[in-house]
PDB file of C-alpha atoms in Angstrom:
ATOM      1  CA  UNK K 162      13.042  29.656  -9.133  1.00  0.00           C
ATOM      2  CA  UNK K 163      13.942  27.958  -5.762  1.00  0.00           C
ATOM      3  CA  UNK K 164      11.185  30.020  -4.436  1.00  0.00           C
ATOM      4  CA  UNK K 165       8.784  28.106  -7.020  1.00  0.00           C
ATOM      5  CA  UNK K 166      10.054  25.075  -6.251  1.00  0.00           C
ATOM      6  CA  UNK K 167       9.606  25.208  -2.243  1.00  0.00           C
ATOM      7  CA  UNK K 168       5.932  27.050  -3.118  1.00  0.00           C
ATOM      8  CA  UNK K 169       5.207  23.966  -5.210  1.00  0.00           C
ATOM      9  CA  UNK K 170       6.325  21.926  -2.227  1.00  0.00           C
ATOM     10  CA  UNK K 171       4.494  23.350   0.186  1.00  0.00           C
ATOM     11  CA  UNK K 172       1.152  22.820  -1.822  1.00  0.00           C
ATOM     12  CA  UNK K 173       2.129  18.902  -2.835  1.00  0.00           C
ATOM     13  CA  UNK K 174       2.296  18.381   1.341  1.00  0.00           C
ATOM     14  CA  UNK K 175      -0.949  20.394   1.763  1.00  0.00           C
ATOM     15  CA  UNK K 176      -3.002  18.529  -1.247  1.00  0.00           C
ATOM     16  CA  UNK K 177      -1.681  15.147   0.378  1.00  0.00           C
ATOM     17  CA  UNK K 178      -2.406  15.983   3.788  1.00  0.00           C
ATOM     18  CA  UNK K 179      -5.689  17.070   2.629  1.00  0.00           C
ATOM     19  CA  UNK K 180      -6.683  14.145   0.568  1.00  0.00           C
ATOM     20  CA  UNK K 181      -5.676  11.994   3.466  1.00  0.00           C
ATOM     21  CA  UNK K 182      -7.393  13.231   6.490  1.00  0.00           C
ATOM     22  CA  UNK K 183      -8.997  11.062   8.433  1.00  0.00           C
ATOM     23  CA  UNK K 184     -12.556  10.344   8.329  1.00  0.00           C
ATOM     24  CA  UNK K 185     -14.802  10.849  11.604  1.00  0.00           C
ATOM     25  CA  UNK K 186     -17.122   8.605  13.311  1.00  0.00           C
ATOM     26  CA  UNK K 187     -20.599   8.624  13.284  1.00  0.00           C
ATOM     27  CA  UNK K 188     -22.532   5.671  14.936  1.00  0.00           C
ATOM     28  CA  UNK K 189     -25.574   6.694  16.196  1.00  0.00           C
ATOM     29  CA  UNK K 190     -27.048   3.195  15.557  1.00  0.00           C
ATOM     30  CA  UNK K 191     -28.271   0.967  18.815  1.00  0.00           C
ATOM     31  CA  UNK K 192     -25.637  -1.730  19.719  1.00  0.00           C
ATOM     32  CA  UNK K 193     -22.553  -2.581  17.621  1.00  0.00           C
ATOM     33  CA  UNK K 194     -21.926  -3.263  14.360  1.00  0.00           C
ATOM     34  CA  UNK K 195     -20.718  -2.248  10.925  1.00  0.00           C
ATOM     35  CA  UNK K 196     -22.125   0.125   8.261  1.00  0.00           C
ATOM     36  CA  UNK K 197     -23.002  -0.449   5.542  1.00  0.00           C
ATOM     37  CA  UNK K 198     -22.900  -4.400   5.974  1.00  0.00           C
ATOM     38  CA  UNK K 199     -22.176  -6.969   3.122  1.00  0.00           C
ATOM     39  CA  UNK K 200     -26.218  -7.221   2.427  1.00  0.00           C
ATOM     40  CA  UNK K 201     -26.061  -2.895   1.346  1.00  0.00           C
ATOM     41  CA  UNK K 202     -21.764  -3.588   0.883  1.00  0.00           C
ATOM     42  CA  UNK K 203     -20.163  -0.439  -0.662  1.00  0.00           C
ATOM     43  CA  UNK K 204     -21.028   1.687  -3.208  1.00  0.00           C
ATOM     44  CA  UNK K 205     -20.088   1.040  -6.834  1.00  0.00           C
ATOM     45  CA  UNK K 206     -18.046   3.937  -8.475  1.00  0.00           C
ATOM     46  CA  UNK K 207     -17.235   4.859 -12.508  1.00  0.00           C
ATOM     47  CA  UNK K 208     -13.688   4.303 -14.198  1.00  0.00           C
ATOM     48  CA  UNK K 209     -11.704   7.657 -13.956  1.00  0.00           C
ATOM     49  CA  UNK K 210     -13.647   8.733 -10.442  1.00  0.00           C
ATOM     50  CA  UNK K 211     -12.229   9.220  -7.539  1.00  0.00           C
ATOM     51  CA  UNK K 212     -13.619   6.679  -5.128  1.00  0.00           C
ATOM     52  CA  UNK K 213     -13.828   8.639  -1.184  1.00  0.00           C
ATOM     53  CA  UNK K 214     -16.028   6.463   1.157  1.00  0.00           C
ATOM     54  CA  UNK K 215     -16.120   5.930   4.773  1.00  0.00           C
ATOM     55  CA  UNK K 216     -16.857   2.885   7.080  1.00  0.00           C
ATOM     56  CA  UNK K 217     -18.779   3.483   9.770  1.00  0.00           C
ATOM     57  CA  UNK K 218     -18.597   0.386  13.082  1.00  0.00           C
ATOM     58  CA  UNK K 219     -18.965   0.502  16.792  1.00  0.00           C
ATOM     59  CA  UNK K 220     -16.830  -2.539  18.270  1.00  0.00           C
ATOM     60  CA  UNK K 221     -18.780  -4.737  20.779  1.00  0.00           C
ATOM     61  CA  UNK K 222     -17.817  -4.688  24.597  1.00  0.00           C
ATOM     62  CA  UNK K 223     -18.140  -8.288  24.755  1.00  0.00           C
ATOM     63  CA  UNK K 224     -16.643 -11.307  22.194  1.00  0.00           C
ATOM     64  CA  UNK K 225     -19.567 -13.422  20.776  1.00  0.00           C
ATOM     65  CA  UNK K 226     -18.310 -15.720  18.866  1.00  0.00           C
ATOM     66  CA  UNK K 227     -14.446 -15.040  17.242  1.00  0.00           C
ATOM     67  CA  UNK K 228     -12.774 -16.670  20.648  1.00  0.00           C
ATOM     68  CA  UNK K 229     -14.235 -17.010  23.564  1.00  0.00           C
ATOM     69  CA  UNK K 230     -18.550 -16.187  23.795  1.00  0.00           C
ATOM     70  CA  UNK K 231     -19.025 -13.573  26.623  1.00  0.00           C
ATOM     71  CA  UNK K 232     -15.320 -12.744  27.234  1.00  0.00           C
ATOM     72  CA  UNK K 233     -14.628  -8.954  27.222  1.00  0.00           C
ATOM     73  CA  UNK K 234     -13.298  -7.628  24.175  1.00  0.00           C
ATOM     74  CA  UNK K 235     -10.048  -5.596  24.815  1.00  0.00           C
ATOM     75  CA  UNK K 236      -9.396  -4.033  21.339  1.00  0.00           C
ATOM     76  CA  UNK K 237      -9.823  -5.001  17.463  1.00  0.00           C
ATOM     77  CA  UNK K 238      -6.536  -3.896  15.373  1.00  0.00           C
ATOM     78  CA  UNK K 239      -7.511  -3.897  11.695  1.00  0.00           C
ATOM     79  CA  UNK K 240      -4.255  -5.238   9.962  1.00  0.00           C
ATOM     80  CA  UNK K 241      -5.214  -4.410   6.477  1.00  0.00           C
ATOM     81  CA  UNK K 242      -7.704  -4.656   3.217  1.00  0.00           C
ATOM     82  CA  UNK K 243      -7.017  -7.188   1.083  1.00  0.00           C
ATOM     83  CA  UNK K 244      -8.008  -6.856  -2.624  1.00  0.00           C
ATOM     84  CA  UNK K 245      -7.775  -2.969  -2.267  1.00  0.00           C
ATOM     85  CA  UNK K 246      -4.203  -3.341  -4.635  1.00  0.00           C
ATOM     86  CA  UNK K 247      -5.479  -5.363  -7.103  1.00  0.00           C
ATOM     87  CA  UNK K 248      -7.448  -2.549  -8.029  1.00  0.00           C
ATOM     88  CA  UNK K 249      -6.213  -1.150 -11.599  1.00  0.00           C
ATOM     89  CA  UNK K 250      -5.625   2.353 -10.397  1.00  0.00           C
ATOM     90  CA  UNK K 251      -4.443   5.974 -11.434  1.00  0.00           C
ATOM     91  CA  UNK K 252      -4.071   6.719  -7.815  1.00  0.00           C
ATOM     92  CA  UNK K 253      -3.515   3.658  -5.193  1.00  0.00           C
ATOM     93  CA  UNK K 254      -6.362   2.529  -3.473  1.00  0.00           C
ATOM     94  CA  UNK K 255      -5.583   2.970   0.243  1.00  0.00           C
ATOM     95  CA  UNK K 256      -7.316   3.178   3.669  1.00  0.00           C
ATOM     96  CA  UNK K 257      -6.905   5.308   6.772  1.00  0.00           C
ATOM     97  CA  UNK K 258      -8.353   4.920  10.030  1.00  0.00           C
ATOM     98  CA  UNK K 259      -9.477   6.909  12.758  1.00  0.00           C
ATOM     99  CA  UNK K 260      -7.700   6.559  15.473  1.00  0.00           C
ATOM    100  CA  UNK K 261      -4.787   6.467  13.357  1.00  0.00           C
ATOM    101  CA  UNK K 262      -3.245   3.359  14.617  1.00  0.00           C
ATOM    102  CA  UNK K 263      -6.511   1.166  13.691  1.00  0.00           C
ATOM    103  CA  UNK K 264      -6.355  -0.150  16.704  1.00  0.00           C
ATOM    104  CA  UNK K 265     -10.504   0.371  18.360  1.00  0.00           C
ATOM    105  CA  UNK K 266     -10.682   0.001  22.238  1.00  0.00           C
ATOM    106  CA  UNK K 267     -13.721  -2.323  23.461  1.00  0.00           C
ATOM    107  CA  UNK K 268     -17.579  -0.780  23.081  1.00  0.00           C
ATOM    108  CA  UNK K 269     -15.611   2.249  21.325  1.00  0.00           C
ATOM    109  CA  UNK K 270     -16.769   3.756  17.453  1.00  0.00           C
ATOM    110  CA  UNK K 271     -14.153   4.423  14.669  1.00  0.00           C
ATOM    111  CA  UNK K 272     -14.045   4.353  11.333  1.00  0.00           C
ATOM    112  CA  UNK K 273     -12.162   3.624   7.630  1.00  0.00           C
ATOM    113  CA  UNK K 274     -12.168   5.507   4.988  1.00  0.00           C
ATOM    114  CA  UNK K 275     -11.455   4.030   1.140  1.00  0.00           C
ATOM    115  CA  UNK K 276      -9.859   6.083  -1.172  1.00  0.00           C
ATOM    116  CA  UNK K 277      -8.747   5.914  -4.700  1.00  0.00           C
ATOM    117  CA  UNK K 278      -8.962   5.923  -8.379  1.00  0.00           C
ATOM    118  CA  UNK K 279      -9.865   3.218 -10.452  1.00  0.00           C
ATOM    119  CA  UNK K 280      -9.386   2.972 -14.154  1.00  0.00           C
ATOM    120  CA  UNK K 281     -10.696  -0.493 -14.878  1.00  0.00           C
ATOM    121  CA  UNK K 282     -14.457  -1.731 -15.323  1.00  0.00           C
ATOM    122  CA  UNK K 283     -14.794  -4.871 -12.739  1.00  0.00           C
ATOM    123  CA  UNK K 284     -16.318  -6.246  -9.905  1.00  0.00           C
ATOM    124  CA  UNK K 285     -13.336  -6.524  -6.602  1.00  0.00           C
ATOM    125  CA  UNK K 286     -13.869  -8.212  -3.778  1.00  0.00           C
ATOM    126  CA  UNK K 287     -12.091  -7.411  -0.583  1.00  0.00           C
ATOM    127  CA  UNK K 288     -11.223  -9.206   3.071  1.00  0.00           C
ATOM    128  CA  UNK K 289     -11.171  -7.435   6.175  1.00  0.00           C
ATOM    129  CA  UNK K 290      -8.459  -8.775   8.135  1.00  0.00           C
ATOM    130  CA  UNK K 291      -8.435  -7.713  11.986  1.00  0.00           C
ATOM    131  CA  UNK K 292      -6.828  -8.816  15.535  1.00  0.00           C
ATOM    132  CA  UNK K 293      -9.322  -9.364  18.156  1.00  0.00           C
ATOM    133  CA  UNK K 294      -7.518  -9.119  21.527  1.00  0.00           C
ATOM    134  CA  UNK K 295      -9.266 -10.612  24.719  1.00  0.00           C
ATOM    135  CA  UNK K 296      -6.324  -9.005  26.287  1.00  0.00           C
ATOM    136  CA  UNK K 297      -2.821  -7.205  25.613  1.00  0.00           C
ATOM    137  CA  UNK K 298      -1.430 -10.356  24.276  1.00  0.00           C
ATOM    138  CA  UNK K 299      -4.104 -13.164  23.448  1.00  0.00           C
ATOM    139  CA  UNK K 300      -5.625 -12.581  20.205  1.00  0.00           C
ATOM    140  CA  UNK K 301      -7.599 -13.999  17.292  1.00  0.00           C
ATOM    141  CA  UNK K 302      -7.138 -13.295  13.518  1.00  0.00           C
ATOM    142  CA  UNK K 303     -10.171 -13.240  11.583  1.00  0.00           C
ATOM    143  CA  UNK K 304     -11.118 -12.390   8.312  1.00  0.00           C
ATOM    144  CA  UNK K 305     -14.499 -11.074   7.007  1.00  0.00           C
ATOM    145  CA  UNK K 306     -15.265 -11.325   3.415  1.00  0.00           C
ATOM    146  CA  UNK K 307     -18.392 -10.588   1.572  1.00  0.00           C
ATOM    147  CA  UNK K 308     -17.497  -6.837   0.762  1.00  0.00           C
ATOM    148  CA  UNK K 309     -16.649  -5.781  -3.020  1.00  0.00           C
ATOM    149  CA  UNK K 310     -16.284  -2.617  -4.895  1.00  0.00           C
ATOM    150  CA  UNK K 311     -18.162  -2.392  -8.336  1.00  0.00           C
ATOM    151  CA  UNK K 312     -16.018  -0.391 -10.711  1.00  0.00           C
ATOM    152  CA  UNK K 313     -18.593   0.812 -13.505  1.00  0.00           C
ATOM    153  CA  UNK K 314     -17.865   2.422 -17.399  1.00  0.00           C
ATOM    154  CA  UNK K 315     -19.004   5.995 -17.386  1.00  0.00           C
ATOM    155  CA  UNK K 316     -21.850   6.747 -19.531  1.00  0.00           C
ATOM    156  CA  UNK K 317     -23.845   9.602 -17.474  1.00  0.00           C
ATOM    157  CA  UNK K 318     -26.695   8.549 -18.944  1.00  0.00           C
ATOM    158  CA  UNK K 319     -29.260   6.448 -16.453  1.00  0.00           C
ATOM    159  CA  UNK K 320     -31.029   3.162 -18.233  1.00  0.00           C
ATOM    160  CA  UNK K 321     -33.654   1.210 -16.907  1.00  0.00           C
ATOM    161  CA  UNK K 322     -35.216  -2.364 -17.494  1.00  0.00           C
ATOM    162  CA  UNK K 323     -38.346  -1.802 -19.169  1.00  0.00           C
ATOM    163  CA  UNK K 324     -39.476  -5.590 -18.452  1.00  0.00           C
ATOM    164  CA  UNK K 325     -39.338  -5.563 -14.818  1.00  0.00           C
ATOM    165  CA  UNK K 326     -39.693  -2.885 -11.853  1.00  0.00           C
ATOM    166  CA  UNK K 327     -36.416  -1.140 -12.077  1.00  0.00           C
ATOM    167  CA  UNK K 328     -34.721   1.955 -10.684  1.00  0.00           C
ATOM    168  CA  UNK K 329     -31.675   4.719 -12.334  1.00  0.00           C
ATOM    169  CA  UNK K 330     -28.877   5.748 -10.499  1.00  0.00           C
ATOM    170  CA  UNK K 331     -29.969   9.016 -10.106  1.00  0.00           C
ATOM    171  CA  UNK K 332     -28.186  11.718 -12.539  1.00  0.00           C
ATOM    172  CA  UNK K 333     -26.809  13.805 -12.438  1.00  0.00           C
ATOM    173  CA  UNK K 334     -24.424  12.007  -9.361  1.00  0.00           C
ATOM    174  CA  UNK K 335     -22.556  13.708  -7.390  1.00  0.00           C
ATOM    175  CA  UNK K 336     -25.557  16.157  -7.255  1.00  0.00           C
ATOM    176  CA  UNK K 337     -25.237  19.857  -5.993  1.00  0.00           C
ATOM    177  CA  UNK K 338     -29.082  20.559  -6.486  1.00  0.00           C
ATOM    178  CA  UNK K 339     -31.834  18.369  -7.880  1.00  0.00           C
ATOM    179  CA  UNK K 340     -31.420  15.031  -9.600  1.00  0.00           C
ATOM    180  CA  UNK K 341     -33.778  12.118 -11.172  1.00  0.00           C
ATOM    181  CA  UNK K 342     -34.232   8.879 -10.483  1.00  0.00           C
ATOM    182  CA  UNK K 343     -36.232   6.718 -13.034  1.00  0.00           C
ATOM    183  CA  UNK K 344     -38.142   3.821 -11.599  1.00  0.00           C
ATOM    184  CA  UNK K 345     -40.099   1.238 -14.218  1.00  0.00           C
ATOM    185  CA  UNK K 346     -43.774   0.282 -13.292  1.00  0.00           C
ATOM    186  CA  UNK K 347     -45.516  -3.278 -15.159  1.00  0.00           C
ATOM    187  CA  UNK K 348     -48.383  -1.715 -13.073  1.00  0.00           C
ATOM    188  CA  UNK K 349     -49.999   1.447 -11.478  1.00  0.00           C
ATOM    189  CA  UNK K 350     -48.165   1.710  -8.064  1.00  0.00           C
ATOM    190  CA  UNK K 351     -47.098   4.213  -5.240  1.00  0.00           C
ATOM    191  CA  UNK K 352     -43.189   4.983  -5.152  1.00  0.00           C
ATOM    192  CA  UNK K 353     -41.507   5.367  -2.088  1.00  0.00           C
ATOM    193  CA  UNK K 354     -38.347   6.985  -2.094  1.00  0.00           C
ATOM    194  CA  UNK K 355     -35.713   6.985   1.398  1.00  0.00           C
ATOM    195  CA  UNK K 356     -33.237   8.156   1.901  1.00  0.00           C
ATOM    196  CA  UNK K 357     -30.511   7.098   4.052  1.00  0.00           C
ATOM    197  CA  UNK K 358     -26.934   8.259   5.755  1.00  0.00           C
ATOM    198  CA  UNK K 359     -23.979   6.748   5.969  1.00  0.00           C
ATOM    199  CA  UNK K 360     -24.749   5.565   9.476  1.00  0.00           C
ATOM    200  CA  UNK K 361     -28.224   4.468   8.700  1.00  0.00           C
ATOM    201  CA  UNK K 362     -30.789   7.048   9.667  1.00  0.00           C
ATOM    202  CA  UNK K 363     -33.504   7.816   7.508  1.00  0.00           C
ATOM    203  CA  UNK K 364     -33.103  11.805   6.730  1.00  0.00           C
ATOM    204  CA  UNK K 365     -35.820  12.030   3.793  1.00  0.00           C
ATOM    205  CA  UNK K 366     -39.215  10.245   2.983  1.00  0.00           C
ATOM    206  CA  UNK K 367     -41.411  10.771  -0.244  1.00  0.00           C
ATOM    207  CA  UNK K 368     -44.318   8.883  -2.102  1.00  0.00           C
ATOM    208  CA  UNK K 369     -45.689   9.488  -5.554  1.00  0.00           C
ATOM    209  CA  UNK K 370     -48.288   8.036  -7.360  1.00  0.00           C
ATOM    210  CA  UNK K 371     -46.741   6.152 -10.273  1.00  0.00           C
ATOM    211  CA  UNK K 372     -48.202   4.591 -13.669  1.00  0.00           C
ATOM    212  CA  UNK K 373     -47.235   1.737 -15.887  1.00  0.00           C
ATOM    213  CA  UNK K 374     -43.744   2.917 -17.460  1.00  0.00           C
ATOM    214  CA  UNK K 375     -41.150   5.130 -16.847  1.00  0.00           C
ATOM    215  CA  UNK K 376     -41.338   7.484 -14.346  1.00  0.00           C
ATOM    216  CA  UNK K 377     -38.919  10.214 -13.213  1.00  0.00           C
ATOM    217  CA  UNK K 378     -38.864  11.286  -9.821  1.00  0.00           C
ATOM    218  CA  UNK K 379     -36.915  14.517  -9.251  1.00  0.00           C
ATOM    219  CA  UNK K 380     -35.025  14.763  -5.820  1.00  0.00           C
ATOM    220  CA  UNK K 381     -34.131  17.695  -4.075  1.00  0.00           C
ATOM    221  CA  UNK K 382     -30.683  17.143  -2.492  1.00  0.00           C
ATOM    222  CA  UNK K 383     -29.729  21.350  -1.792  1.00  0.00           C
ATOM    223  CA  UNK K 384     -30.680  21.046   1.815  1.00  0.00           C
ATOM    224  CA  UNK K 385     -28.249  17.623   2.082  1.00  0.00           C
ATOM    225  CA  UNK K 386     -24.806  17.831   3.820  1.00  0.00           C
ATOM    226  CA  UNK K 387     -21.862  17.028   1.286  1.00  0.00           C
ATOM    227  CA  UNK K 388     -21.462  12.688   1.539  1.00  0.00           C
ATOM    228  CA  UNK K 389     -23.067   9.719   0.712  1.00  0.00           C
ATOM    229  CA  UNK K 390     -26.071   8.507   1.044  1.00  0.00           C
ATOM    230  CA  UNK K 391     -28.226   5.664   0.284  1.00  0.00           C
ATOM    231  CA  UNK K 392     -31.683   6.023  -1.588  1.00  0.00           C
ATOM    232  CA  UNK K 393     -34.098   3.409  -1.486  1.00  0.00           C
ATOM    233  CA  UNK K 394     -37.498   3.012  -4.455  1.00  0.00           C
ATOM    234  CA  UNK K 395     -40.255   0.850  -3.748  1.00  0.00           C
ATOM    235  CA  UNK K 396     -43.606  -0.231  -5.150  1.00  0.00           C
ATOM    236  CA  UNK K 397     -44.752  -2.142  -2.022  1.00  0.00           C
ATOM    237  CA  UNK K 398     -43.631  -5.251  -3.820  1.00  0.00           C
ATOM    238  CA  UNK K 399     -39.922  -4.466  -4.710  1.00  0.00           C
ATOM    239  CA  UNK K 400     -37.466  -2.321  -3.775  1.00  0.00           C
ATOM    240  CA  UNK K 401     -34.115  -1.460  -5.222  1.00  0.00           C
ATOM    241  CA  UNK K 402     -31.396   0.634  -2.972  1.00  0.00           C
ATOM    242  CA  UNK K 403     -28.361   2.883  -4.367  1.00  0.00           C
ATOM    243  CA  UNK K 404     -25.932   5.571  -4.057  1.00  0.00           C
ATOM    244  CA  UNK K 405     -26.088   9.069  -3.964  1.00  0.00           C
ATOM    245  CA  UNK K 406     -23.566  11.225  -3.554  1.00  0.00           C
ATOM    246  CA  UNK K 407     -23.959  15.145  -2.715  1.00  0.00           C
ATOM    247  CA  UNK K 408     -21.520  17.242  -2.834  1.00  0.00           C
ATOM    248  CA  UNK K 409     -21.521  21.193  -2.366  1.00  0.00           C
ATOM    249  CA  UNK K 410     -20.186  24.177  -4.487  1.00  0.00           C
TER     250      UNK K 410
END
């Protein structure tokens, strides 16, 4: 029995461990900056799902605006996420960083990951809230709103409005092989489909000629790393942009 018991131990430190590795950066974009931004913000989830999703940022060499224009930037310390515990949750929605200490040198990348379970349908917005140091001791707080997480009811099935250009989520999502998207036409169009990763770079590129209607547009995601992405329809007139998550067997 005490052998159980320290076995089941063992595994509850490895799961946890596990589920709360860091996340890695990956900013291959020119300059600094944050991905995705509040325009693209983060991706909406279902109730019951766990929610895994990583910030991507690079954190400018210089200060140009939050203290003092032009001044070197010594380091940003992100001090927390407010709005992530108001979150009705089966497990807490928490963040780690990488480095560990989210504390990100001058002209240096990191990242954040978001993790948890919702269990409510709702829209919840969320505040950055950093430190920017011009040096080891003079710093600013700031606060950057605009982000949100969209918590969604689960239906699995994709819908469409039939009265305007419109695209699915693609389904199924996460995807381990193909899935379909369903993009609405008034008119005879051609459909562009992009996709994006997490950092921004285009990986995949498609058109289709489309008719008046419903059409389904079957993407092949096998040769896709496990993660996010972003996939973006168009017409040439409109364009709608959402999440797609791949994730391998």
């Amino acid at each position: 029995m005490k052998k159980l018991l320290l076995v089941a131990f063992l595994l509850s430190i490895l799961v946890s461990d596990i589920f709360s590795q860091a996340c890695i950066p990956e900013w291959t974009q020119p300059g600094s900056g944050v991905y995705p931004d509040t325009v693209i913000n983060l991706p909406a989830t279902e109730v019951n799902t766990p929610y895994d999703f990583t910030v991507q940022f690079k954190v400018p060499k210089t200060d140009s605006s939050v203290i003092v224009t032009g001044v070197d930037v010594d380091h940003v310390e992100l001090t927390g996420i407010a709005g992530l515990d108001a979150i009705p949750s089966s497990v807490p929605f928490t963040y780690t960083c990488n480095p560990s200490s989210c504390s990100f040198k001058g002209d240096s990348v990191g990242c954040v990951k978001i993790q948890g379970t919702p269990t409510t349908v709702g829209l919840y917005p969320l505040t950055i809230e950093a430190k920017v140091f011009i040096s080891s001791f003079i710093f600013q707080e700031v606060d950057f709103s605009g982000y949100y997480i969209e918590v969604k009811n689960s239906t699995g099935i994709p819908s469409v409005n039939k009265n305007k250009f419109d695209v699915s989520q693609n389904s199924p999502n996460p995807v381990y092989s193909t899935t379909s998207i369903l993009v609405n036409l008034l008119s005879p169009a051609t459909i562009e489909v992009k996709v994006f990763n997490v950092v921004g770079n285009k990986i995949f590129n498609t058109t289709v000629s489309g008719r008046p209607g419903i059409n389904t547009i079957t993407l092949d995601a096998s040769k896709f790393s496990s993660g996010i992405y972003f996939y973006t329809v168009g017409d040439g007139n409109h364009s709608l942009t959402k999440t797609l998550v791949v994730e391998k067997r």
